């Protein structure tokens, strides 16, 4: 089949078969969150030694998808009772706050080293958010994880994504398909030279679902850490309905939405306002803002704009340069032929 500009498009029957194969493979693996619970317990015991008032919360893919994908890392944030009580509060961004977070993570790293000498740990202070990265050892401890401190936004944005993905049975599958494709193509920020984090891809999936009215808008303020459990319940995945037909159609439509309908020149993917209403102009995400950032020594691009629902003035797509935008388009074109490389 031919699409716009004569591009060839995978036949829907082939896509359906490939999608079912992907889901079948996933379902044949262990997806329950028991390994995460085990790590959560070990991390809790270490945190307890550093500061018994702090509680480690899980966020990221375990929460968003409600499963533990083998090889995925686990994201933790240690929160104080005050952080939890003020569960809708904005996260501090000052250097002082970052210093306090690093201090806590350093003390935690000392305990972790003592308790789990086989784990490979690295404290990263230079990033926007200080983080303790841990690569688990062999066997039961083989799970890798990141620990941050006193930042609620990850817990809130994970709960927000989960609230969207539970509205539509195909959504989690679409998220998993898009994530694995973004990693294979090197577009995922976890790959060297990649530019959009899994988090960013998830916002893109939700924005697409909103644009198609497949889900209802969830007010961002509704996510309050005070009402969120530190360890989310496991949500088993099910074989897609209608032999994968709806999922196959959705996957192809996701690709064509971003290829042919979304207007990156003016539009911002945002979960804050009704879908389609947020423009770059409204946020002052302009060429001039890029230039101003460069003067401050930052490299921020506003070519592919994804508004962070909880951080002020933050483009989750800020690493998409004009060159990477061109690559993204090329990969989307190829995705239309290969159903996100499932048929490659
Ligand atoms: N996060 C942010 N801002 C970012 C990136 C990440 O708040 O710019 C938080 C939210 C997200 C979590 O960190 O839910 C984990 O992000 P990641 O990109 O690692 O997503 P994931 O869903 O855990 O995917 P993966 O399986 O690739 O780890
Ligand atoms: Mg993760
Ligand atoms: Mg990750
Ligand atoms: Mg992580």
Tab-separated table of C-alpha atoms in Angstrom, residues 1 23 50 60 64 69 119 137 142-144 158 164 179 197 201 203 214 240 318 327 330:
chain	number	residue	atom	x	y	z
A	1	UNK	CA	0.000	0.000	0.000
A	23	UNK	CA	2.747	-9.420	22.774
A	50	UNK	CA	20.684	6.726	56.789
A	60	UNK	CA	9.140	5.025	36.221
A	64	UNK	CA	3.615	3.485	34.364
A	69	UNK	CA	10.110	-5.716	32.069
A	119	UNK	CA	26.720	-3.924	43.629
A	137	UNK	CA	25.046	-8.105	41.030
A	142	UNK	CA	20.508	-8.508	39.160
A	143	UNK	CA	18.138	-5.555	38.961
A	144	UNK	CA	19.622	-2.122	38.233
A	158	UNK	CA	4.378	8.261	36.611
A	164	UNK	CA	-3.902	7.394	31.140
A	179	UNK	CA	9.710	2.190	23.630
A	197	UNK	CA	13.755	9.540	27.022
A	201	UNK	CA	7.977	8.763	24.287
A	203	UNK	CA	4.034	11.555	26.801
A	214	UNK	CA	-9.186	7.488	22.963
A	240	UNK	CA	-4.771	-7.774	22.937
A	318	UNK	CA	14.971	19.704	24.305
A	327	UNK	CA	16.487	11.448	11.755
A	330	UNK	CA	13.347	9.158	8.598
